[in-house]
Structure formats: C-alpha cells, structure tokens
C-alpha cells in the first residue's frame, strides 16, 4: 500500500524473498519460514556492507508485514476493453472510488432479496465522457446458484429490456413537433390494438391526464397511444439517431411494445442518450463538438458521428422540467423530495416480469444511470426501478458536486393561449384559458376538442335542445365536456369535473353522443381464444354512458345480445369474419362499431 522507495530494509527483504515460493510462503501464511528467509537475506546484506550494524539490528527487530493489501481493482470490466499498452481513460479516480463503494453497499442490500447483479455509470454532459464505470457488482459470494460466477458479466454494456426508460424521448419529440404539449390531456383508458392490450402498473385508469404528468407517473397506456399516433418506425429512427445500437430488428417487429420495454438497450447507451437530451437543453458550447455515444478513452470518441441535437433546446428543457417538477406516485414521493432539493430530472423503469430495474438522473453537468437485476435474467418481485435502482441513483448524486439547473431558454420558447382544462390551443368555447410555454418552432395542430356551448334549463338541472325550447327560459354555458369513454374514468379520479346533467324529458334522441365504445376499437381485429377443453372462448365488449343510470341494449349483426346497466360489459362468441356491434340506450341514442374476428388458423 506504499511506494517502493518508502519501504524499510525489513519490508524490502521480505518482498524480495517471496518469488521463490509465493504460493507457499507469504505474509498471511507460513510466517515463521518467511521470517527465517528474510533474516538470512538481511544478514547477507549486512555482511556485504549494504547496511550499517544499527540498520541491521533494527531490521531484525521489525515484525513481518500483515496480510497482503489487495491489488487495486478499479473498473475491471472497463479495463478489459482497453487491450495492451497504456490507455488514458476519462474516469475520475475519486468519483470512481465513491461509485464503487456506493454500488457495493447497495449490492449487499439487494443480495438479501435474491438480486445478484448491479451496474452504474456516470457520464459528463459536456462531452459524453464516462466519469465512473461500475460494470458489475455481484453479491458477496460472487456466485450464481449453479456455482458459476457472474462477476465478469459487464452488465453496463449488456442489452437489457428497456422498460419505461425510453418514454422521455418520445415525449420530447412530440413536444418538439407540436403534436403534444406538456399540459395537454392525453387519454388514459382501456386500450386494445389487435391482440395487444397494455395496462398501467397499478391496473387503474384516470380517463385523461396531462402529458407531463403521464411522463412523471410513467403511465403505460397514454404512451402506447402516443406512440401509435407518432409512428413506430419514426420513433425507432429517432432512437438510432440517439445512439441506441441494439435495435437490430425491423420496427414492425417491436410494434407498440417499443415504448414499454419491447426492445433492449444497454446502460451505457441509455446514459449517453440522456446526456444528449441534457446537451440539447444547454446553451451552445464553445468547446470541442461532442460525439454521440459515451466515450471512456481520452484519445477516441465513442463513435464517428458528430453530435447534432436531436431536439430543440425548448423541447429538451420542457422534458427535463417535467421529470423534476410534476407530482409522482406515492412510492416515489420520498425520492421526489430529494430530487427537488438537488434539482435532478429523473426517470425509473421496470421491465416486464420484474427482470430489470432502471433509474436515470440528469443535471446540467452529469448523468447518472443505474441498472439492477440478475445477469441470467431471473425476475424478482423486488426488482422495481423505484425500490431497487433509485436509492443507488441518489446515493451517486450525493457524490457529485451540485450543479446549476438548466437556464430557461427564453429565446427558444413561445407562449400560447391554451384551454385551462384540456391544454389544447384555446378555442372560442373554452371558458377559461392560460398561457403555456412551447418550443419556438413547434406548430399548433388542433384547437380544443372538448369545450362547447351547451344549453341548460334555468335551474341547471337538465340539458335542453335550443330548437325545442321556444318560450322556455334556458341558459347557454361554455362547458368542458369529455367523450363518454374518457369521462367515465376521469369523473371518478378528478375532483371538480362536472359531467353534463341529464336531458330534460322528451329532449334526448338519436345523434346524441351519450354513449361510446371502450372495446373493441373501430376497425379492431380480434382473436377469440380456444379454451383448454377445445371450446371457443369469449370476448368482452365494453361501453360507457354519460348517465350512470342508463340502460344499454346490445346487438351483434342485428341479433339481440343483452341489456346492461352501470358497468356496461357483454361477453360473446363471435364467429370468424367481419361483424357490426350496435348499442342503443333507452332514449334511442347509440353507437355502432365494426370489427373483425380472426379464425383459429
């Protein structure tokens, strides 16, 4: 543990005799024999006049060294990439030490729950260089259950299911193009696309949520619907531009699961992409132009591709603001409080089957990224981004210097008047409005679709039709009115929402939008499963009605199916082919839906 020129005569002599039989004699074993060999060498040195008599007697009295100090083992998995010769890395020595200490501490905690591996990296935002690299920290015994060692699997570079960690990039791209704004409501209702039916982590639905809240809460259904509108191929091309090299299949193979972990990415490339997002939110740099990818060598960039901001500065800043400001679910509340005090934009992710836990944090100077899991892919209930990865993430930020938050890019933002209820561009029927920040180059694709003028009776208890209300005292109001399928969930999760009152007697009729299908979606293709006994299974049709007391009458291809009240669900066994489903309420209002059932073949 000390330089060679600071060794004493006794220490140097003990070290000199070890090569004769280092496997049998060393400071931790056969100490008597080691002492005799050392003393013989000291006596010879004294006889030959290499030391004075006082030095000789002092060396003989000196005890043998204790057990050997372990050889340095910093970033061994990164060292394996270096090859022969001297290589200067971009690692910060002190930061690497602290990162490895934190990782080892958290690995011991997770090891008690059957989670055997962990990786962490810290990347500098300015140039994409890696400041700390912990490729793997196994549990104390360092062995898999079958006896194999997993300590040499470089989990920081290994492709793993991305979980929800890619959502910020879709959000930033859609905000940049004007297809989305942070305060705009996005649907959060049961959704089925072909055979794919995504669910939120808590198996609940809010009806509609602000886009920035959907990102902070990592809601799955809104982002699947957003990706469907944005386009899978378009999003896959964006990810490749960000440096994700593991998307080797055609975009259609991933489909809408691309946003929920259907593709694999590595921890290093994930950290690099978040660093690109941070650079896009920063003022233009006067230093050398950085490269896409995380570089760990001083003399070589990670790739040959020059960095071009994938998003405008305004869109990148709005995305990072959403990841630090917006309220999070209860299990993330404590980390949100910490992040607010440190101004860290952060995102967690958990892959399907709880096989991978992710956490990534961003400041203006650093990106820290953590992966926790088992190298063999074994899932564990404890593998959730919030519980398994976030504690280490914020432990790493304790080791980093405090960074100033990103400056608001005033010149890269524009302000638009939006509906205070929906977040869409304000229309003439919006009762209340506010100003919202958007990227300077983004367009406005549509005005508010939810606000309209409704006519009510003088006491407000009933809706009326103006053309049928001659001579009656009626009131015109501008109201925020959601479609029935969204309203059914939104009214149950949002305080203050006012559903429309029922129609006055005799006022309802065909053409009213009181009923809407939840499933199937228009043009859907459905596969009806075969049960274990070989019989044809059932599919479930669902609808929502504005009036919770409404009665709905269901018909499939002209044949009566059933009557429902309350939660409107009907089971049926439609044969293969194209069908038409019709539902009508007691007042004659209704909706129809065409869908196709695939054959077993």
Coordinates of C-alpha atoms in Angstrom, one line a residue:
X1 CA 0.0 0.0 0.0
X2 CA 3.0 2.3 -0.3
X3 CA 5.5 3.3 -3.0
X4 CA 8.6 1.1 -3.3
X5 CA 11.1 3.8 -2.3
X6 CA 9.4 4.2 1.1
X7 CA 9.9 0.6 2.1
X8 CA 12.1 -0.3 5.1
X9 CA 15.1 -2.7 4.9
X10 CA 12.9 -5.4 6.5
X11 CA 10.0 -4.8 4.2
X12 CA 12.1 -4.8 1.1
X13 CA 13.9 -8.1 2.2
X14 CA 10.5 -9.8 2.9
X15 CA 9.3 -8.7 -0.5
X16 CA 12.5 -9.9 -2.2
X17 CA 12.3 -13.5 -0.9
X18 CA 8.6 -14.1 -1.9
X19 CA 9.2 -15.0 -5.6
X20 CA 11.0 -18.2 -4.5
X21 CA 7.7 -19.8 -3.5
X22 CA 4.9 -17.3 -3.4
X23 CA 2.1 -19.9 -3.3
X24 CA 3.5 -21.4 -0.1
X25 CA 5.1 -18.5 1.8
X26 CA 3.6 -15.0 2.0
X27 CA 2.7 -12.6 4.8
X28 CA -0.6 -14.4 5.5
X29 CA 0.8 -17.9 5.5
X30 CA 4.0 -19.8 6.9
X31 CA 5.1 -16.7 8.7
X32 CA 8.0 -18.4 10.6
X33 CA 9.6 -19.7 7.4
X34 CA 9.1 -16.3 5.8
X35 CA 10.8 -14.7 8.8
X36 CA 13.8 -17.0 8.6
X37 CA 14.3 -16.3 4.8
X38 CA 14.1 -12.6 5.4
X39 CA 16.6 -12.7 8.2
X40 CA 19.1 -14.7 6.1
X41 CA 18.9 -12.1 3.4
X42 CA 19.3 -9.2 5.9
X43 CA 22.4 -11.0 7.3
X44 CA 23.9 -11.3 3.9
X45 CA 23.3 -7.6 3.1
X46 CA 24.9 -6.7 6.4
X47 CA 28.0 -8.8 5.7
X48 CA 28.4 -7.2 2.3
X49 CA 28.2 -3.8 3.8
X50 CA 24.9 -2.7 2.2
X51 CA 23.7 -1.5 5.7
X52 CA 25.1 -0.4 9.0
X53 CA 25.0 -2.6 12.1
X54 CA 22.3 -0.4 13.6
X55 CA 20.2 -0.7 10.5
X56 CA 20.7 -4.4 10.5
X57 CA 19.7 -4.8 14.2
X58 CA 16.7 -2.5 13.7
X59 CA 15.5 -4.6 10.6
X60 CA 15.8 -7.8 12.5
X61 CA 13.5 -6.4 15.3
X62 CA 10.9 -5.3 12.9
X63 CA 7.8 -7.5 12.7
X64 CA 6.7 -9.1 9.5
X65 CA 4.0 -7.3 7.4
X66 CA 0.4 -8.3 8.0
X67 CA -1.7 -10.0 5.3
X68 CA -1.2 -8.5 1.8
X69 CA -3.1 -5.4 0.8
X70 CA -5.5 -6.3 -2.1
X71 CA -4.3 -5.3 -5.5
X72 CA -6.2 -2.3 -7.0
X73 CA -9.4 -3.5 -8.8
X74 CA -11.0 -0.3 -10.1
X75 CA -13.3 -0.6 -13.1
X76 CA -12.0 -4.1 -14.0
X77 CA -14.7 -4.6 -16.7
X78 CA -13.8 -1.3 -18.3
X79 CA -10.1 -2.2 -18.1
X80 CA -10.8 -5.4 -20.0
X81 CA -11.8 -3.3 -23.0
X82 CA -8.5 -1.4 -23.1
X83 CA -6.3 -4.0 -24.6
X84 CA -2.5 -4.0 -24.3
X85 CA -0.4 -0.8 -23.7
X86 CA -1.0 2.3 -21.7
X87 CA -4.5 3.8 -22.1
X88 CA -5.7 7.1 -20.6
X89 CA -9.3 6.9 -19.6
X90 CA -11.8 9.6 -18.8
X91 CA -12.5 8.2 -15.4
X92 CA -12.4 10.5 -12.3
X93 CA -10.4 8.5 -9.8
X94 CA -12.1 9.9 -6.6
X95 CA -15.5 9.6 -8.2
X96 CA -14.8 6.0 -9.3
X97 CA -13.9 5.1 -5.8
X98 CA -17.1 6.6 -4.3
X99 CA -19.2 5.0 -7.0
X100 CA -17.8 1.5 -6.4
X101 CA -18.3 1.9 -2.6
X102 CA -21.9 3.0 -3.1
X103 CA -22.6 0.2 -5.6
X104 CA -21.1 -2.4 -3.2
X105 CA -23.2 -1.2 -0.4
X106 CA -26.4 -1.3 -2.4
X107 CA -25.5 -4.7 -3.9
X108 CA -25.3 -6.2 -0.4
X109 CA -28.8 -4.8 0.3
X110 CA -30.3 -6.3 -2.9
X111 CA -28.4 -9.6 -2.4
X112 CA -30.6 -10.4 0.6
X113 CA -33.6 -10.4 -1.8
X114 CA -32.0 -12.7 -4.4
X115 CA -30.9 -9.9 -6.7
X116 CA -27.3 -10.7 -7.6
X117 CA -26.0 -8.0 -10.0
X118 CA -25.9 -4.3 -10.4
X119 CA -24.2 -1.7 -12.7
X120 CA -23.9 2.1 -12.6
X121 CA -22.3 4.7 -14.8
X122 CA -21.8 8.5 -14.6
X123 CA -21.4 10.4 -17.8
X124 CA -20.3 14.1 -18.2
X125 CA -22.9 16.0 -20.1
X126 CA -20.5 18.4 -21.8
X127 CA -18.6 15.8 -23.9
X128 CA -20.3 12.5 -23.2
X129 CA -17.2 11.1 -21.5
X130 CA -17.6 8.5 -18.8
X131 CA -16.6 9.7 -15.3
X132 CA -17.3 6.5 -13.4
X133 CA -18.0 3.0 -14.6
X134 CA -19.2 0.1 -12.4
X135 CA -19.8 -2.7 -14.9
X136 CA -21.0 -5.2 -12.3
X137 CA -21.1 -5.6 -8.5
X138 CA -22.1 -9.2 -7.6
X139 CA -23.2 -10.2 -4.1
X140 CA -20.5 -11.0 -1.5
X141 CA -20.0 -14.7 -2.5
X142 CA -19.9 -13.7 -6.2
X143 CA -21.5 -17.0 -7.3
X144 CA -24.7 -17.8 -9.2
X145 CA -26.9 -20.6 -7.6
X146 CA -25.5 -23.1 -10.0
X147 CA -21.9 -22.3 -9.0
X148 CA -21.0 -20.1 -11.9
X149 CA -19.5 -16.7 -11.3
X150 CA -21.5 -13.7 -12.8
X151 CA -19.0 -11.1 -11.6
X152 CA -17.4 -10.8 -15.1
X153 CA -20.6 -10.1 -17.0
X154 CA -20.4 -6.5 -18.0
X155 CA -23.9 -5.6 -17.1
X156 CA -23.4 -1.9 -18.0
X157 CA -22.8 -2.9 -21.6
X158 CA -25.2 -5.8 -21.9
X159 CA -28.5 -5.3 -23.7
X160 CA -31.4 -5.4 -21.3
X161 CA -35.2 -4.8 -21.7
X162 CA -35.6 -1.0 -21.5
X163 CA -38.9 -0.9 -19.5
X164 CA -40.2 2.7 -19.5
X165 CA -36.8 4.3 -19.7
X166 CA -37.3 5.5 -23.4
X167 CA -40.6 7.5 -22.7
X168 CA -38.9 10.9 -22.3
X169 CA -37.5 10.7 -25.9
X170 CA -41.0 10.1 -27.4
X171 CA -42.3 12.9 -25.2
X172 CA -39.6 15.4 -26.3
X173 CA -40.0 14.5 -30.0
X174 CA -43.8 15.1 -29.9
X175 CA -43.5 18.3 -27.9
X176 CA -40.9 19.4 -30.5
X177 CA -43.1 18.8 -33.4
X178 CA -46.2 20.3 -31.9
X179 CA -48.1 17.0 -31.7
X180 CA -48.1 17.3 -27.9
X181 CA -47.7 20.0 -25.2
X182 CA -46.9 19.4 -21.5
X183 CA -50.3 20.5 -20.2
X184 CA -52.4 18.7 -22.9
X185 CA -54.7 15.9 -21.8
X186 CA -53.9 12.5 -23.2
X187 CA -56.4 9.6 -23.0
X188 CA -55.8 7.0 -20.2
X189 CA -58.5 4.4 -20.8
X190 CA -58.5 0.7 -21.5
X191 CA -56.9 0.2 -25.0
X192 CA -56.6 -2.7 -27.2
X193 CA -54.7 -2.7 -30.5
X194 CA -55.1 -6.0 -32.2
X195 CA -54.1 -8.6 -29.7
X196 CA -52.1 -6.1 -27.7
X197 CA -53.7 -4.7 -24.6
X198 CA -51.3 -2.6 -22.5
X199 CA -52.0 -1.8 -18.8
X200 CA -50.8 0.7 -16.3
X201 CA -48.6 -0.6 -13.5
X202 CA -51.4 -0.2 -10.9
X203 CA -54.1 -1.6 -13.3
X204 CA -56.1 1.6 -12.9
X205 CA -57.1 4.4 -15.4
X206 CA -57.5 8.1 -15.0
X207 CA -59.5 8.7 -18.1
X208 CA -57.2 11.5 -19.2
X209 CA -54.0 13.0 -17.7
X210 CA -51.7 15.9 -18.6
X211 CA -48.9 14.8 -20.8
X212 CA -46.2 15.9 -18.3
X213 CA -48.0 14.0 -15.5
X214 CA -48.2 10.9 -17.7
X215 CA -44.5 11.1 -18.1
X216 CA -43.7 11.7 -14.5
X217 CA -46.0 8.9 -13.4
X218 CA -44.8 6.6 -16.2
X219 CA -48.3 5.6 -17.3
X220 CA -48.1 2.9 -20.0
X221 CA -51.5 3.3 -21.7
X222 CA -51.1 7.1 -22.6
X223 CA -47.6 6.4 -24.1
X224 CA -48.7 3.4 -26.1
X225 CA -51.5 5.6 -27.6
X226 CA -49.0 8.5 -28.2
X227 CA -46.6 6.1 -30.0
X228 CA -49.4 4.8 -32.2
X229 CA -50.0 8.4 -33.3
X230 CA -46.3 9.3 -33.7
X231 CA -45.4 6.1 -35.5
X232 CA -43.2 3.2 -34.5
X233 CA -40.8 3.5 -37.5
X234 CA -40.4 7.2 -36.9
X235 CA -39.6 6.6 -33.2
X236 CA -37.2 3.8 -34.0
X237 CA -35.3 6.1 -36.3
X238 CA -35.1 8.7 -33.5
X239 CA -33.7 6.1 -31.1
X240 CA -31.0 5.1 -33.6
X241 CA -30.1 8.8 -34.1
X242 CA -29.7 9.0 -30.3
X243 CA -27.1 6.2 -30.5
X244 CA -29.1 3.1 -29.5
X245 CA -27.3 0.4 -31.4
X246 CA -29.2 -2.6 -30.1
X247 CA -32.4 -2.1 -32.1
X248 CA -31.4 -4.7 -34.7
X249 CA -34.9 -5.8 -35.7
X250 CA -37.4 -4.1 -38.0
X251 CA -39.6 -1.5 -36.2
X252 CA -42.7 -3.6 -37.0
X253 CA -41.3 -6.5 -35.0
X254 CA -41.2 -4.3 -31.9
X255 CA -44.6 -2.7 -32.6
X256 CA -46.1 -0.6 -29.8
X257 CA -44.2 -2.5 -27.2
X258 CA -41.1 -0.5 -28.2
X259 CA -42.1 2.2 -25.6
X260 CA -42.7 -0.4 -22.8
X261 CA -39.5 -2.5 -22.9
X262 CA -40.1 -4.5 -26.1
X263 CA -36.6 -3.5 -27.2
X264 CA -33.2 -3.9 -25.5
X265 CA -30.7 -1.2 -24.6
X266 CA -27.6 -1.0 -22.6
X267 CA -27.0 1.1 -19.5
X268 CA -24.1 3.0 -21.2
X269 CA -26.2 3.9 -24.3
X270 CA -29.1 4.9 -22.1
X271 CA -26.9 7.3 -20.1
X272 CA -25.4 8.6 -23.4
X273 CA -28.9 9.3 -24.8
X274 CA -30.0 11.2 -21.6
X275 CA -26.7 13.2 -21.8
X276 CA -27.7 14.1 -25.4
X277 CA -31.1 15.3 -24.1
X278 CA -29.2 17.4 -21.4
X279 CA -26.8 18.9 -24.0
X280 CA -29.8 19.8 -26.2
X281 CA -31.3 21.7 -23.2
X282 CA -28.0 23.5 -22.6
X283 CA -26.7 26.7 -24.3
X284 CA -24.5 26.1 -27.3
X285 CA -21.0 25.0 -26.2
X286 CA -17.9 26.9 -27.2
X287 CA -15.7 23.9 -26.6
X288 CA -15.0 20.9 -28.9
X289 CA -18.1 19.5 -30.6
X290 CA -19.1 16.3 -28.7
X291 CA -19.8 13.0 -30.2
X292 CA -22.9 10.7 -30.0
X293 CA -22.2 7.9 -27.5
X294 CA -20.4 7.7 -24.2
X295 CA -16.6 7.7 -24.6
X296 CA -14.3 6.3 -21.9
X297 CA -11.0 7.0 -23.6
X298 CA -9.3 10.4 -23.8
X299 CA -8.0 9.8 -27.3
X300 CA -11.0 8.3 -29.0
X301 CA -14.7 9.3 -29.3
X302 CA -17.4 6.7 -28.8
X303 CA -18.4 6.8 -32.4
X304 CA -17.5 8.7 -35.6
X305 CA -20.9 10.6 -35.6
X306 CA -20.8 14.2 -34.6
X307 CA -23.4 15.3 -32.1
X308 CA -26.4 17.1 -33.6
X309 CA -29.1 18.0 -31.1
X310 CA -32.0 15.6 -31.7
X311 CA -34.4 18.0 -30.1
X312 CA -34.7 21.8 -30.0
X313 CA -33.5 23.4 -26.8
X314 CA -37.0 24.4 -25.8
X315 CA -38.4 20.8 -26.2
X316 CA -35.4 19.3 -24.3
X317 CA -35.8 21.9 -21.4
X318 CA -39.6 21.2 -21.2
X319 CA -38.9 17.5 -21.0
X320 CA -36.4 17.8 -18.2
X321 CA -38.8 20.2 -16.3
X322 CA -41.5 17.5 -16.5
X323 CA -39.1 15.0 -14.9
X324 CA -38.3 17.2 -12.0
X325 CA -41.4 19.2 -11.2
X326 CA -44.5 17.1 -11.7
X327 CA -46.1 15.1 -8.9
X328 CA -45.2 11.4 -8.8
X329 CA -47.0 8.3 -7.4
X330 CA -46.8 7.6 -3.7
X331 CA -43.9 5.1 -3.9
X332 CA -41.7 7.8 -5.5
X333 CA -42.7 10.7 -3.1
X334 CA -39.6 10.5 -0.9
X335 CA -37.3 10.5 -3.9
X336 CA -39.2 13.4 -5.4
X337 CA -38.5 15.4 -2.3
X338 CA -34.8 14.6 -2.6
X339 CA -34.7 15.4 -6.3
X340 CA -36.4 18.7 -5.8
X341 CA -33.8 19.7 -3.2
X342 CA -31.0 18.7 -5.6
X343 CA -32.8 19.7 -8.9
X344 CA -32.4 16.3 -10.5
X345 CA -34.6 15.3 -13.5
X346 CA -35.0 11.6 -13.2
X347 CA -36.8 8.6 -14.6
X348 CA -37.2 5.0 -13.4
X349 CA -38.2 1.9 -15.4
X350 CA -39.1 -1.7 -14.7
X351 CA -39.1 -4.4 -17.4
X352 CA -41.9 -7.0 -17.9
X353 CA -41.6 -9.8 -15.3
X354 CA -39.5 -7.6 -12.9
X355 CA -36.2 -8.7 -14.6
X356 CA -34.6 -5.2 -14.9
X357 CA -34.8 -2.1 -12.7
X358 CA -33.6 1.2 -14.1
X359 CA -33.0 4.7 -12.8
X360 CA -31.5 7.6 -14.7
X361 CA -30.9 11.1 -13.3
X362 CA -29.9 14.3 -15.1
X363 CA -28.3 17.6 -14.1
X364 CA -26.7 20.2 -16.2
X365 CA -23.3 18.6 -15.7
X366 CA -23.8 14.9 -15.1
X367 CA -26.0 11.9 -16.0
X368 CA -26.0 9.0 -13.5
X369 CA -27.6 5.7 -14.6
X370 CA -28.3 2.5 -12.6
X371 CA -29.3 -1.0 -13.6
X372 CA -30.2 -3.7 -11.1
X373 CA -31.1 -7.3 -11.8
X374 CA -29.8 -10.8 -12.4
X375 CA -27.3 -11.4 -15.2
X376 CA -29.1 -14.6 -16.1
X377 CA -32.4 -12.7 -16.5
X378 CA -34.2 -14.2 -13.4
X379 CA -37.0 -11.9 -12.3
X380 CA -37.6 -11.0 -8.7
X381 CA -40.6 -9.1 -7.1
X382 CA -38.1 -6.6 -5.6
X383 CA -36.8 -5.5 -9.0
X384 CA -38.7 -2.3 -9.4
X385 CA -37.0 0.9 -10.6
X386 CA -38.1 2.9 -7.5
X387 CA -37.2 0.4 -4.9
X388 CA -34.1 -1.3 -6.4
X389 CA -32.4 1.4 -8.6
X390 CA -33.4 4.8 -7.3
X391 CA -31.7 4.5 -3.9
X392 CA -28.3 4.0 -5.6
X393 CA -29.0 6.7 -8.1
X394 CA -29.5 9.4 -5.4
X395 CA -26.6 8.0 -3.5
X396 CA -24.4 8.6 -6.6
X397 CA -25.7 12.2 -6.8
X398 CA -24.5 12.7 -3.2
X399 CA -21.0 12.0 -4.5
X400 CA -21.4 14.6 -7.3
X401 CA -21.0 18.4 -7.0
X402 CA -24.1 20.4 -7.0
X403 CA -24.9 21.7 -10.5
X404 CA -26.8 24.8 -11.5
X405 CA -30.1 23.9 -13.1
X406 CA -30.7 24.4 -16.8
X407 CA -31.4 28.0 -17.7
X408 CA -34.9 28.6 -19.1
X409 CA -34.3 29.1 -22.8
X410 CA -36.5 32.1 -23.2
X411 CA -35.5 32.7 -26.9
X412 CA -36.3 29.1 -27.7
X413 CA -39.8 29.1 -26.3
X414 CA -43.0 30.7 -27.4
X415 CA -46.2 31.2 -25.3
X416 CA -49.6 30.1 -26.5
X417 CA -53.0 30.6 -25.0
X418 CA -54.4 27.2 -24.2
X419 CA -57.6 25.9 -22.6
X420 CA -57.1 25.7 -18.9
X421 CA -59.0 22.4 -18.7
X422 CA -57.6 20.5 -21.7
X423 CA -54.3 22.1 -22.5
X424 CA -55.1 22.3 -26.2
X425 CA -55.0 25.6 -28.1
X426 CA -57.9 27.7 -26.8
X427 CA -61.0 27.8 -28.9
X428 CA -64.0 30.2 -28.8
X429 CA -65.9 27.9 -26.4
X430 CA -63.2 27.5 -23.8
X431 CA -64.5 29.0 -20.5
X432 CA -61.0 29.6 -19.0
X433 CA -57.6 29.9 -20.6
X434 CA -54.0 30.3 -19.6
X435 CA -50.5 30.8 -21.2
X436 CA -48.3 27.8 -21.8
X437 CA -44.7 27.5 -22.9
X438 CA -44.0 25.6 -26.2
X439 CA -40.8 25.2 -28.3
X440 CA -40.4 28.1 -30.6
X441 CA -40.6 26.0 -33.8
X442 CA -43.5 23.8 -32.9
X443 CA -46.8 24.2 -34.6
X444 CA -50.4 24.0 -33.3
X445 CA -52.0 21.0 -34.7
X446 CA -55.6 21.5 -33.4
X447 CA -57.7 23.6 -31.1
X448 CA -59.5 22.4 -28.0
X449 CA -61.9 19.5 -28.9
X450 CA -63.6 19.2 -25.6
X451 CA -65.1 22.6 -24.9
X452 CA -68.5 23.5 -26.3
X453 CA -71.7 25.6 -25.7
X454 CA -74.5 23.6 -24.0
X455 CA -78.0 24.8 -23.3
X456 CA -79.4 24.1 -19.8
X457 CA -82.7 24.7 -18.1
X458 CA -82.9 27.8 -16.0
X459 CA -82.1 25.9 -12.8
X460 CA -79.2 24.0 -14.5
X461 CA -80.7 20.6 -13.7
X462 CA -81.3 19.5 -17.3
X463 CA -79.9 19.8 -20.8
X464 CA -82.2 21.1 -23.4
X465 CA -82.2 21.5 -27.1
X466 CA -82.4 25.1 -28.2
X467 CA -84.6 24.3 -31.2
X468 CA -87.1 22.5 -29.0
X469 CA -87.2 25.1 -26.2
X470 CA -89.1 28.0 -27.7
X471 CA -90.7 30.0 -25.0
X472 CA -88.7 28.3 -22.2
X473 CA -86.2 30.1 -20.0
X474 CA -82.8 28.5 -21.0
X475 CA -79.2 29.2 -20.2
X476 CA -76.2 28.9 -22.5
X477 CA -73.0 27.8 -20.9
X478 CA -69.4 27.1 -22.1
X479 CA -68.5 23.7 -20.7
X480 CA -65.6 21.3 -20.6
X481 CA -67.1 18.0 -21.8
X482 CA -65.1 14.9 -22.3
X483 CA -66.2 11.9 -24.5
X484 CA -68.1 9.3 -22.6
X485 CA -65.3 6.7 -22.6
X486 CA -62.8 9.2 -21.1
X487 CA -65.4 10.8 -18.8
X488 CA -66.4 7.5 -17.2
X489 CA -62.9 7.2 -15.7
X490 CA -62.0 10.9 -15.4
X491 CA -65.0 11.8 -13.3
X492 CA -64.1 9.1 -10.8
X493 CA -60.5 10.2 -10.5
X494 CA -60.6 14.0 -10.8
X495 CA -62.3 16.3 -8.3
X496 CA -64.1 19.3 -9.7
X497 CA -65.1 17.7 -13.0
X498 CA -68.8 18.5 -13.8
X499 CA -70.5 15.9 -16.0
X500 CA -73.3 17.2 -18.1
X501 CA -76.8 17.0 -16.5
X502 CA -79.3 14.5 -18.0
X503 CA -81.6 15.6 -20.8
X504 CA -84.9 17.2 -19.9
X505 CA -87.8 14.8 -20.5
X506 CA -88.5 14.5 -24.2
X507 CA -85.3 16.3 -25.3
X508 CA -83.0 13.2 -25.8
X509 CA -82.8 11.5 -29.1
X510 CA -80.7 9.9 -31.9
X511 CA -77.5 11.8 -32.7
X512 CA -76.6 12.4 -29.1
X513 CA -73.0 11.5 -28.0
X514 CA -74.1 10.0 -24.7
X515 CA -72.6 6.5 -25.4
X516 CA -69.2 5.4 -26.6
X517 CA -67.4 2.1 -27.0
X518 CA -64.4 1.2 -24.9
X519 CA -63.8 -2.1 -26.6
X520 CA -63.5 -3.1 -29.4
X521 CA -61.9 -0.1 -31.1
X522 CA -63.0 0.9 -34.5
X523 CA -61.6 -1.5 -37.1
X524 CA -60.1 -3.7 -34.5
X525 CA -59.0 -7.3 -35.3
X526 CA -59.8 -9.7 -32.5
X527 CA -58.7 -13.3 -31.9
X528 CA -61.1 -15.2 -29.8
X529 CA -59.1 -17.8 -27.8
X530 CA -59.7 -21.5 -27.6
X531 CA -60.3 -22.8 -24.1
X532 CA -58.5 -25.8 -22.6
X533 CA -61.4 -28.1 -23.4
X534 CA -61.3 -27.1 -27.1
X535 CA -64.4 -24.9 -27.0
X536 CA -64.5 -21.4 -28.4
X537 CA -63.7 -18.7 -25.7
X538 CA -65.4 -15.4 -25.1
X539 CA -64.6 -11.8 -26.0
X540 CA -65.7 -8.9 -23.9
X541 CA -67.4 -5.8 -25.3
X542 CA -67.4 -2.6 -23.2
X543 CA -69.2 0.8 -23.5
X544 CA -69.5 3.9 -21.4
X545 CA -72.6 6.2 -21.0
X546 CA -72.7 9.7 -19.6
X547 CA -75.7 8.9 -17.4
X548 CA -74.8 6.3 -14.7
X549 CA -78.5 5.2 -14.6
X550 CA -78.7 4.5 -18.4
X551 CA -79.8 1.1 -19.7
X552 CA -78.0 -0.1 -22.8
X553 CA -79.3 -2.7 -25.3
X554 CA -76.6 -4.6 -27.3
X555 CA -77.0 -6.1 -30.8
X556 CA -74.4 -8.1 -32.8
X557 CA -75.1 -8.3 -36.5
X558 CA -78.7 -7.5 -35.9
X559 CA -79.2 -10.1 -33.2
X560 CA -80.1 -9.0 -29.6
X561 CA -77.3 -9.8 -27.1
X562 CA -78.1 -8.4 -23.7
X563 CA -79.2 -5.4 -21.6
X564 CA -76.7 -3.7 -19.2
X565 CA -76.7 -1.1 -16.5
X566 CA -73.9 0.5 -14.5
X567 CA -70.7 -1.1 -15.8
X568 CA -71.6 -1.9 -19.3
X569 CA -69.9 -5.2 -20.3
X570 CA -71.1 -8.0 -22.5
X571 CA -69.5 -11.4 -23.3
X572 CA -70.0 -13.0 -26.7
X573 CA -68.6 -15.7 -29.0
X574 CA -68.5 -14.0 -32.5
X575 CA -67.5 -16.4 -35.3
X576 CA -64.6 -15.5 -37.6
X577 CA -65.3 -12.7 -40.0
X578 CA -66.4 -9.1 -40.1
X579 CA -69.1 -8.0 -37.6
X580 CA -71.1 -5.0 -36.6
X581 CA -71.8 -4.2 -32.9
X582 CA -74.6 -1.8 -32.1
X583 CA -75.6 -0.4 -28.7
X584 CA -78.6 1.8 -28.0
X585 CA -79.9 3.4 -24.8
X586 CA -83.4 3.8 -23.5
X587 CA -83.7 7.2 -25.3
X588 CA -82.6 6.0 -28.7
X589 CA -79.1 7.3 -28.5
X590 CA -76.5 4.8 -29.6
X591 CA -73.2 3.9 -31.4
X592 CA -72.0 1.2 -33.8
X593 CA -68.7 -0.4 -34.2
X594 CA -67.2 -2.7 -37.0
X595 CA -64.6 -5.2 -36.1
X596 CA -63.1 -8.5 -37.5
X597 CA -62.6 -11.8 -35.7
X598 CA -59.6 -13.9 -36.9
X599 CA -60.0 -17.6 -37.5
X600 CA -58.1 -20.1 -35.4
X601 CA -55.8 -20.8 -38.4

